[in-house]
Coordinates of C-alpha atoms in Angstrom, one line a residue:
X3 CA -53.6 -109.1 18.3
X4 CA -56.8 -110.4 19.7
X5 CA -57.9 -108.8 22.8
X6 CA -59.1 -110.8 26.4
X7 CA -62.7 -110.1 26.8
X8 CA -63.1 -109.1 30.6
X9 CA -64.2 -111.1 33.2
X10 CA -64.7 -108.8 36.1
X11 CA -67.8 -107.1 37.1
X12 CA -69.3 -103.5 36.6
X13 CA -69.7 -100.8 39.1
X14 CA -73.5 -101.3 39.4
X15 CA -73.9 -104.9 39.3
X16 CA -71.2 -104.9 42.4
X17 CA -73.9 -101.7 43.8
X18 CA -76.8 -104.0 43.2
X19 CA -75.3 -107.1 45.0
X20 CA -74.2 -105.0 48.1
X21 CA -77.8 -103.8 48.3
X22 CA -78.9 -107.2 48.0
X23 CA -77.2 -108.0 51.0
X24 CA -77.4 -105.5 52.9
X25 CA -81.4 -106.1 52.6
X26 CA -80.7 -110.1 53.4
X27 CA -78.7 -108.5 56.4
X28 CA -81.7 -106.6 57.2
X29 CA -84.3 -109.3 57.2
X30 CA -81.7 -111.7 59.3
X31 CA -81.4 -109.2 62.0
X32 CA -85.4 -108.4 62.1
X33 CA -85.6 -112.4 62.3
X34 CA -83.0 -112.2 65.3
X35 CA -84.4 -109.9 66.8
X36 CA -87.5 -108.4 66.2
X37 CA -90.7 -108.5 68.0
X38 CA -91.6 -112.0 67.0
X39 CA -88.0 -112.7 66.5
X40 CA -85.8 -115.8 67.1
X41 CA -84.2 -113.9 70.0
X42 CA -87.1 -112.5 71.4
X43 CA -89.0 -115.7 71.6
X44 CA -86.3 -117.7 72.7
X45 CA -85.8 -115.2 75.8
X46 CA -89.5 -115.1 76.2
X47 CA -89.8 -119.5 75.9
X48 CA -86.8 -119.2 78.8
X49 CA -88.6 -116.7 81.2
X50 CA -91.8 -118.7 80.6
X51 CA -89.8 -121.9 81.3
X52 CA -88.4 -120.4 84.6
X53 CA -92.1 -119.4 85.7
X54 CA -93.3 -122.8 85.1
X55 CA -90.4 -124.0 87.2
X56 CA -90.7 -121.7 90.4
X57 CA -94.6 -122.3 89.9
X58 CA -93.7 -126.3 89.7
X59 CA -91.8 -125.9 93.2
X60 CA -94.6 -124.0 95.2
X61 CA -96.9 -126.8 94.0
X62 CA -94.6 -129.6 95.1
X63 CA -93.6 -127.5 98.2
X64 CA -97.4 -127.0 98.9
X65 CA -98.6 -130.6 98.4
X66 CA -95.7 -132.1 100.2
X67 CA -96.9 -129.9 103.1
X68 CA -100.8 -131.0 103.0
X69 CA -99.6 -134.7 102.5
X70 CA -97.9 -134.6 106.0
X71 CA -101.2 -132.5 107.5
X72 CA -103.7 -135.1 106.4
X73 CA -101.3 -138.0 107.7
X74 CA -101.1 -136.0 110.7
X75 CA -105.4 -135.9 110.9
X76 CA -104.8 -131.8 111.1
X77 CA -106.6 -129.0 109.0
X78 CA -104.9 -128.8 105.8
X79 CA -104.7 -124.8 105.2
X80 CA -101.1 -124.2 104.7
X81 CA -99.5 -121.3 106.7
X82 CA -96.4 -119.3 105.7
X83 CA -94.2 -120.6 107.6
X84 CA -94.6 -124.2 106.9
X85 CA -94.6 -123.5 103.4
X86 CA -91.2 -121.6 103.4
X87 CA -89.8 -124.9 105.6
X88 CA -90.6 -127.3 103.0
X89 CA -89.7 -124.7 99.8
X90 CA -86.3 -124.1 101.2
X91 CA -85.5 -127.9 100.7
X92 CA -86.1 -127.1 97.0
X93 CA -85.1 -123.8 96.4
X94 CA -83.5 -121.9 99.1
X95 CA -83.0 -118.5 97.5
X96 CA -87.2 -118.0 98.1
X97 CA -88.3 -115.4 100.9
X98 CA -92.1 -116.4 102.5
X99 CA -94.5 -113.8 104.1
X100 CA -97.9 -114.2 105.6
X101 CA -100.6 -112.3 104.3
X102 CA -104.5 -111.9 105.2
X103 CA -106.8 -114.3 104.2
X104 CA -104.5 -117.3 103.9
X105 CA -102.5 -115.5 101.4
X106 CA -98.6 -116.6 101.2
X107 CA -96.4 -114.2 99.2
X108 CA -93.4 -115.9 97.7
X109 CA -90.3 -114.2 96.2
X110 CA -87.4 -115.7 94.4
X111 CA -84.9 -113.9 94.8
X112 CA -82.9 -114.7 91.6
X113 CA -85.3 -114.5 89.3
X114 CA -86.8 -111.1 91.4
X115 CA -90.6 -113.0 90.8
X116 CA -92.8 -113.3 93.2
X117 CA -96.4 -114.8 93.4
X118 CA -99.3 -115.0 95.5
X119 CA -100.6 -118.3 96.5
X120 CA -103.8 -119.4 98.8
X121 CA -102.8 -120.7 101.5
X122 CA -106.3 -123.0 102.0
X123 CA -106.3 -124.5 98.3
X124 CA -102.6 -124.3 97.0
X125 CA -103.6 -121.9 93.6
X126 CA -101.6 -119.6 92.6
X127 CA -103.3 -116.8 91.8
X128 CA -104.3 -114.9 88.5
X129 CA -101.3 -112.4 88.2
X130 CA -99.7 -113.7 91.0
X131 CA -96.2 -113.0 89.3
X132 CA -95.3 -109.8 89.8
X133 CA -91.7 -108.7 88.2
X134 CA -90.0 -106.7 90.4
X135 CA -89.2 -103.0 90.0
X136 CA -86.6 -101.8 86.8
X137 CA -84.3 -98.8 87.9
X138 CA -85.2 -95.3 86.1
X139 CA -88.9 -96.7 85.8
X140 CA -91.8 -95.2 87.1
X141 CA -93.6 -97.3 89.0
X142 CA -97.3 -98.2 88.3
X143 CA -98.7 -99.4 91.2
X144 CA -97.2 -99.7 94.8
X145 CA -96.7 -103.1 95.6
X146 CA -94.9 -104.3 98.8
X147 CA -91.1 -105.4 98.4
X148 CA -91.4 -104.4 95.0
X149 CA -87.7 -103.6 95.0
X150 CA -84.7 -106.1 95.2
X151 CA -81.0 -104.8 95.1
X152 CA -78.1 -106.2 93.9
X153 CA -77.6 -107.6 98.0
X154 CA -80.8 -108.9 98.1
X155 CA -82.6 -106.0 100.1
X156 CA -85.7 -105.4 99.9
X157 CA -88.0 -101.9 99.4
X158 CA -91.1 -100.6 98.0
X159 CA -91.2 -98.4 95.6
X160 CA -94.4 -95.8 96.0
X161 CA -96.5 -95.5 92.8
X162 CA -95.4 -92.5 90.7
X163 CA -91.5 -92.9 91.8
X164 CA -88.5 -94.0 90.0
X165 CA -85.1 -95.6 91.3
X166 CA -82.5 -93.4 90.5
X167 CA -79.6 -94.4 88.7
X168 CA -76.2 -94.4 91.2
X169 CA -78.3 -94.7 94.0
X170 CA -79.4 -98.2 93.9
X171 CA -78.1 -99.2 97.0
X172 CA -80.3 -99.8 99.9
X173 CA -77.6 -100.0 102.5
X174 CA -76.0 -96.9 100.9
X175 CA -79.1 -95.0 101.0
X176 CA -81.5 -95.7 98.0
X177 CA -83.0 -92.9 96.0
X178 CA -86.3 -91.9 94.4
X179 CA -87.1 -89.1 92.3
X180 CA -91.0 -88.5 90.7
X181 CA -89.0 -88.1 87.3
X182 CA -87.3 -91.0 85.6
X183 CA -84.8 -89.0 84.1
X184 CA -82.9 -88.2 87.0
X185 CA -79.4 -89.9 87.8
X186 CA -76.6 -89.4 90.4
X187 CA -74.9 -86.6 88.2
X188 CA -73.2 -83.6 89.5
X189 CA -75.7 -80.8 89.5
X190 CA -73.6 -78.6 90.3
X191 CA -74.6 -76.2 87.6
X192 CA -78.1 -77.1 87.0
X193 CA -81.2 -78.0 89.2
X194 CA -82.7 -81.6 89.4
X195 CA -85.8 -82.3 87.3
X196 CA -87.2 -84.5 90.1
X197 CA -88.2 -84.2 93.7
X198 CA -86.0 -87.1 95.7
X199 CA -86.3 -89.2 99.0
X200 CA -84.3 -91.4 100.1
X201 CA -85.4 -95.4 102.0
X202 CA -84.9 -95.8 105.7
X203 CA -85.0 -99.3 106.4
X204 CA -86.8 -100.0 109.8
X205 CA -86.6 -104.3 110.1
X206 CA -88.5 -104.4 113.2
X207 CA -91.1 -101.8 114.1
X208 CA -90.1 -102.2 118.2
X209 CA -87.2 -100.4 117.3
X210 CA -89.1 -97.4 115.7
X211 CA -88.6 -94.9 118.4
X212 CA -86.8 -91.6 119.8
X213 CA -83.7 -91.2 121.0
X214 CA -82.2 -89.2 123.4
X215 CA -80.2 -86.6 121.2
X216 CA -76.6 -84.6 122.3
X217 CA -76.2 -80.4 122.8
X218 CA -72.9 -78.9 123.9
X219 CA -71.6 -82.3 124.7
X220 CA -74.5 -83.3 126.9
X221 CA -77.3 -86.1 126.2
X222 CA -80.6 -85.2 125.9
X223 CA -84.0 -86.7 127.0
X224 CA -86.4 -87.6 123.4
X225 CA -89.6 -85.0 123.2
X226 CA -93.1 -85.8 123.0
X227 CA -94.9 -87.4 120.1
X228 CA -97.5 -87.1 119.2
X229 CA -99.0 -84.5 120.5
X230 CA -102.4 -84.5 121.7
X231 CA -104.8 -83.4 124.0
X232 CA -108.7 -83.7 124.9
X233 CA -110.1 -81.6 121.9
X234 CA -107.2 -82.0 119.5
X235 CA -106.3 -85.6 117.9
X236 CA -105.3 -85.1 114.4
X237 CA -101.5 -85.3 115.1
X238 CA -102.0 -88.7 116.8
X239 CA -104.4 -90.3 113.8
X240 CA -101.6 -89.0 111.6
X241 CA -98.6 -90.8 113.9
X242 CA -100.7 -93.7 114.2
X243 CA -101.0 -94.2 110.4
X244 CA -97.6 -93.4 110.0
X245 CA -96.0 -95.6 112.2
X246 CA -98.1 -98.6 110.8
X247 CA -97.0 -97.9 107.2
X248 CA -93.7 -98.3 108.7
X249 CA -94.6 -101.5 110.5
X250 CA -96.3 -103.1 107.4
X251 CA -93.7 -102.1 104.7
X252 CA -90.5 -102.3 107.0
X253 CA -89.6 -98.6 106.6
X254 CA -90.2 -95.0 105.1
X255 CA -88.7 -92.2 103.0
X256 CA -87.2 -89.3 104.1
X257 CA -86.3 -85.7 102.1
X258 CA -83.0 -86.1 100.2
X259 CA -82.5 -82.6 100.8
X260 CA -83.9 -79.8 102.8
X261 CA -86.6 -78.5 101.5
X262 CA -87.3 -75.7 98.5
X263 CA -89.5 -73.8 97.4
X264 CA -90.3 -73.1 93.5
X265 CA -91.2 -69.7 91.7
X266 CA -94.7 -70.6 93.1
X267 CA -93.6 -70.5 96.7
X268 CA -94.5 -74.6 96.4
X269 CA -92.4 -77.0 98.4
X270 CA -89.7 -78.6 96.2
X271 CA -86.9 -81.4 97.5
X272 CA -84.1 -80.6 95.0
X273 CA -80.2 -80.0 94.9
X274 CA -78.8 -76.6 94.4
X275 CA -81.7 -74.6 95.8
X276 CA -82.0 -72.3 98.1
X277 CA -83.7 -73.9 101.1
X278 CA -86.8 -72.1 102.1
X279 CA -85.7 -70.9 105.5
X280 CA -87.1 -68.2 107.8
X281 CA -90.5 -69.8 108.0
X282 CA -93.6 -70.5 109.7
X283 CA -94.2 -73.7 111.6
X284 CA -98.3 -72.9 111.7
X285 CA -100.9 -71.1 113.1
X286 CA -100.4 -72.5 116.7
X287 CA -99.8 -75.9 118.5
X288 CA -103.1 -77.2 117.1
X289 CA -103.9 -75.1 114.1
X290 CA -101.8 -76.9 111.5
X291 CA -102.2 -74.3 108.7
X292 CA -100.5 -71.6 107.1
X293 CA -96.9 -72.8 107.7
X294 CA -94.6 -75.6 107.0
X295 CA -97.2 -78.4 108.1
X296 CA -99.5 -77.8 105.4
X297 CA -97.0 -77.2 102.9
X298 CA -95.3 -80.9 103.8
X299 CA -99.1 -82.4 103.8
X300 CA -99.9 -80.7 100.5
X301 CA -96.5 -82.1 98.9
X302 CA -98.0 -84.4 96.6
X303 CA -101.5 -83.2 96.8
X304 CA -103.6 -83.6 93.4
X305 CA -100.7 -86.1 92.2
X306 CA -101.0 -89.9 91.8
X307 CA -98.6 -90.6 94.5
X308 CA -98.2 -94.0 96.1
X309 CA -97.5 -92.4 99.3
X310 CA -98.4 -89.7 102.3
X311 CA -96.5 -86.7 102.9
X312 CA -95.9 -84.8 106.0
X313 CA -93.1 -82.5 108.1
X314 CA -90.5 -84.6 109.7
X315 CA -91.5 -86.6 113.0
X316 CA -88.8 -86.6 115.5
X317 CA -89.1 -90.6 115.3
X318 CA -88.5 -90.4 111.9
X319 CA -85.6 -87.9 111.8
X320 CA -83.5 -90.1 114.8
X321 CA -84.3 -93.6 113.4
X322 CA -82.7 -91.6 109.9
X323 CA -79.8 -90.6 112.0
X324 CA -79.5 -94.3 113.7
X325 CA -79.5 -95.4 109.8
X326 CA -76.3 -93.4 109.4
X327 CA -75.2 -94.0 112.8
X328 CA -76.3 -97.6 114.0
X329 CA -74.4 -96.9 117.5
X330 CA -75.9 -92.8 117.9
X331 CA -72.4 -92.1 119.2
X332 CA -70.5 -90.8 116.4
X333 CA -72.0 -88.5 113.4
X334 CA -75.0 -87.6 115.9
X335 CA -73.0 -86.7 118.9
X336 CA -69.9 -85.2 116.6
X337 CA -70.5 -83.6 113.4
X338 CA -67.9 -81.4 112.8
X339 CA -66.7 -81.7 109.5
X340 CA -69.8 -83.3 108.5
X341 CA -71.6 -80.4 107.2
X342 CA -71.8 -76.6 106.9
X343 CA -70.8 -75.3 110.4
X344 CA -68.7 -72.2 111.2
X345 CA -65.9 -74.1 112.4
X346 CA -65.7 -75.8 108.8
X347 CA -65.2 -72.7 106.7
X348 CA -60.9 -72.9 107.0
X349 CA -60.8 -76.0 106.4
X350 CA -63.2 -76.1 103.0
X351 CA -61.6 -77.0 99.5
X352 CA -61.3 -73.4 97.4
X353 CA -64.8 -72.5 95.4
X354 CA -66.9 -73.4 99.0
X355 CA -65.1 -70.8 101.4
X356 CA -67.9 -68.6 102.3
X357 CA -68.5 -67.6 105.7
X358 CA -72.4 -68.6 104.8
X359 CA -73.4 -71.1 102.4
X360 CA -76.4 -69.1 101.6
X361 CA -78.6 -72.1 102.7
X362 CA -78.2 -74.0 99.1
X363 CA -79.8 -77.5 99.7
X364 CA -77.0 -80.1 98.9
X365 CA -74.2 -77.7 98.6
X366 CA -71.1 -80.4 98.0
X367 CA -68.9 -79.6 101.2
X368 CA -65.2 -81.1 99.6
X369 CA -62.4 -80.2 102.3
X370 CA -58.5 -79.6 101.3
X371 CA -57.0 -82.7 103.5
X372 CA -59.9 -85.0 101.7
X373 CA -60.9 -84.0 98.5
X374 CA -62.8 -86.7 97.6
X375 CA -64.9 -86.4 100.5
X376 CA -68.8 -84.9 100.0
X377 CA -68.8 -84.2 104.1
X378 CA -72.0 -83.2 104.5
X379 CA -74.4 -86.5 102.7
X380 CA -74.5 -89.2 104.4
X381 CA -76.1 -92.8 103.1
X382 CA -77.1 -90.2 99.8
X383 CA -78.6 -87.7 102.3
X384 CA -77.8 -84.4 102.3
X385 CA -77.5 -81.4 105.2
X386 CA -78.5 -83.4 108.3
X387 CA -76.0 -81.6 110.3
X388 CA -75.4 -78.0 109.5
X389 CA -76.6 -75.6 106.9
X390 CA -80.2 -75.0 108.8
X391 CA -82.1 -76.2 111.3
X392 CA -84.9 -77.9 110.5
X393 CA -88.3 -77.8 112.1
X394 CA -90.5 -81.5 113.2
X395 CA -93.5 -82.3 114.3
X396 CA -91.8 -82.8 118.0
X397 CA -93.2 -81.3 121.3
X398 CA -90.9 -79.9 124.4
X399 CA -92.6 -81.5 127.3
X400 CA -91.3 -78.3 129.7
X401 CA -91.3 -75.6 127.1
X402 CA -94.8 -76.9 125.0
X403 CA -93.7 -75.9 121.9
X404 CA -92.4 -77.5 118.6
X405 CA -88.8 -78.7 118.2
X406 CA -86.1 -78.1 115.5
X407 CA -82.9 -80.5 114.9
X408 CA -79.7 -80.4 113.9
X409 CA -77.5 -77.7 114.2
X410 CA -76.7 -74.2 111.4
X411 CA -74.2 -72.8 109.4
X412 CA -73.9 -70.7 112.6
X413 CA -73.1 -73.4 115.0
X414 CA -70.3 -75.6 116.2
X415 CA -70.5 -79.0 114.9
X416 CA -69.5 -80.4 118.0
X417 CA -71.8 -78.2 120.5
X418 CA -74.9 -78.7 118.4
X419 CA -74.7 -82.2 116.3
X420 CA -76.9 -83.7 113.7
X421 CA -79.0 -84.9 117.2
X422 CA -79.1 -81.7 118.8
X423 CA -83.2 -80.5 119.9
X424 CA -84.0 -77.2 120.6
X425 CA -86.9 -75.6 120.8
X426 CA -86.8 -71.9 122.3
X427 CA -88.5 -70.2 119.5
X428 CA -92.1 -69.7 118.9
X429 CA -94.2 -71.2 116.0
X430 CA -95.4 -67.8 114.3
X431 CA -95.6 -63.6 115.1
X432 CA -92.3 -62.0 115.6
X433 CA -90.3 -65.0 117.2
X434 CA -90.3 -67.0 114.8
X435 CA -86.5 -67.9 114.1
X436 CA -84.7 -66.5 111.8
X437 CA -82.4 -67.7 108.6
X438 CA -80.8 -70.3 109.8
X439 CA -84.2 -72.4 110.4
X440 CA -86.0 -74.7 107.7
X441 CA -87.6 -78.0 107.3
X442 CA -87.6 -81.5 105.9
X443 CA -90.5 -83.4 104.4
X444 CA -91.1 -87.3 105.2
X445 CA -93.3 -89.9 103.2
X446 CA -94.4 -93.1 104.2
X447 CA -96.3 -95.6 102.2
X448 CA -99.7 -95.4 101.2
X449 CA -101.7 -99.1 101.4
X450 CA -101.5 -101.3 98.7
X451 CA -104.2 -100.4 95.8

């Protein structure tokens, strides 16, 4: 009986046409998607498109704008505001500032570009596009309103910083850390690799002032800044550049967490730390070394930082509360069970019943009727109310001396709130109070490079 011959294939001729295809597969996908792949270049040819297009609107905007000038016999330079009046017919997701010089900044915000045009000739300017910051990036360069949420809020990002992950939110309280690794993780049992601050919006710079604070139930008068007199005038060139930072960039940053200090004895603004308490504000009134003031000035000294460090002003720390507290007549005049105070020590969840919280920096304060609740961070802020008071750059007007806010571990949440001022102890020798005392350190903006 003849046998059938068979027809099917052998092992390796089945290997060699999978390995074939799986190196056709390969070369489709690196055509796909490669560098100078179909994908690629098709997302590049539509983000090219779109620039072309918002660039197409300014232009038509702009010319539609000089057209009506020159009918009108009037000088043709093109200010802001008459450019955002005639863009918004076009485009109304656009937002228009003045600059100097005849500069008009434009930002779409869809697309997050923005661009820089002259206001006297209509160009848009070389590198006028700026994309608008990435979260977990490190920022390059500061750049004003360099930072869109999903809301459409707006923030700049200092040079050297990184949005942190979870914390996007400006109206939530948006984060920054000086290493792009961090996220909003529990760090329960590990340290933060990055120093973080947290954006305080301030819309109009009128409203950038102190406010009258509350102890044992009872309002309190705002303190003196900044401090000055005849022969001494660094405090008020400091306030003065600080407050217009605020004005120009519509805000600042403030300490996530009390602040640290490192195996160095160097100022570090990270969870689960012990907060460096028991310290010195500085050699006096008017000698700002040795203490707490140099140590929040020399912060970010020798780094490329977009931004100035220095201790907590008073207007700084009340317009944070008034962040937290738009009314000043809730968390800053009550703030029990809103942080570690000794009348919040029954009523913590088991693992955080200590009679002291040893002064950790962001120690998660979870109580048994709410255990969801972190009760002492507020808009991503931790330890404004309890834990330790924290020294400013404030004066007493009757007392001329330096004020501390907001209430210790060894207070009464209600008696002294997250507002509370005092100021009875001295700045240095044997007065100086004791371990329930700390600080907080502030940065605003540095001008645009």
């Amino acid at each position: 009986m003849k046998r059938l011959k068979s027809r099917g294939i052998t092992l390796i001729a089945l290997v060699i046409t999978i390995i074939v295809l799986l190196i056709l597969a390969g070369v489709s996908i690196a055509t796909l998607t490669g560098e100078d792949g179909i994908l690629t270049k098709a997302k590049s040819a539509k983000e090219h498109s779109l620039l072309e297009e918002e660039k197409e609107q300014i232009k038509l905007a702009y010319s539609s704008v000089v057209a009506d000038k020159m009918e009108k016999g009037e000088n043709t330079t093109v200010s802001g505001t008459e450019l955002e009046h005639e863009l918004k017919f076009i485009n109304m997701n656009v937002i228009v500032e003045t600059k100097e010089n005849n500069k008009i900044e434009i930002l779409f915000s869809k697309s997050k570009n923005k661009y820089i045009v002259n206001g006297e000739n209509g160009e848009i300017e070389e590198n006028g596009n700026q994309q608008m910051v990435i979260v977990g990036q490190v920022v390059e360069k500061t750049m004003k309103n360099n930072y869109m949420d999903k809301d459409g809020d707006l923030a700049t990002i200092p040079k050297g910083f990184a949005v942190v992950a979870g914390c996007e939110d400006i109206s939530e309280g948006l984060v920054i850390s000086d290493d792009p690794s961090d996220t909003e993780v529990d760090f329960e049992n590990r340290i933060a690799k990055g120093n973080q601050f947290v954006w305080v919006p301030i819309l109009d710079i009128n409203d950038f002032k102190t406010i009258g604070g509350y102890y044992g139930g009872n309002q309190q008068e705002p303190d003196d800044e900044p401090y000055s007199t005849n022969e001494y005038t660094t405090e008020e060139i400091e306030y003065r550049e600080m407050k217009q930072s605020v004005g120009i960039y519509h805000g600042f940053y403030i300490g996530r967490y009390e602040t640290g200090k490192d195996n160095n004895g160097n100022a570090i603004i990270k969870k689960g730390v012990t907060v460096d308490y028991n310290v010195k504000w500085g050699n006096s009134m008017t000698d700002l070394t040795g203490g707490i003031v140099e140590k929040s000035r020399n912060f970010i000294k020798d780094k490329d930082i977009g931004g100035i460090t220095t201790l907590c002003y008073g207007v700084q720390y009340d317009n944070t509360l008034r962040f937290i507290d738009p009314n000043y007549n809730q968390f800053s005049k009550d703030s029990r069970k809103q942080g570690w105070y000794s009348d919040n020590y029954n009523s913590v969840a088991t693992g955080n019943t200590e009679t002291n919280p040893s002064r950790v920096a962001g120690k998660d304060l979870i109580y048994k009727d709410n255990p969801t609740l972190i009760a002492n961070k507020q808009k991503n802020i931790y330890d404004l109310a309890g834990n330790v008071y924290e020294w400013t750059m404030e004066t007493n007007k009757a007392s001329n001396k330096r004020v501390y806010r907001g209430g210790a571990y060894n207070n009464e949440g209600d008696r002294i709130p997250s507002s509370a001022r005092d100021s009875s102890y001295d700045l240095t020798g044997s007065h100086i109070r004791g371990d329930d005392v700390g600080f907080r350190i502030c940065l605003y903006i540095k001008a645009e490079e």
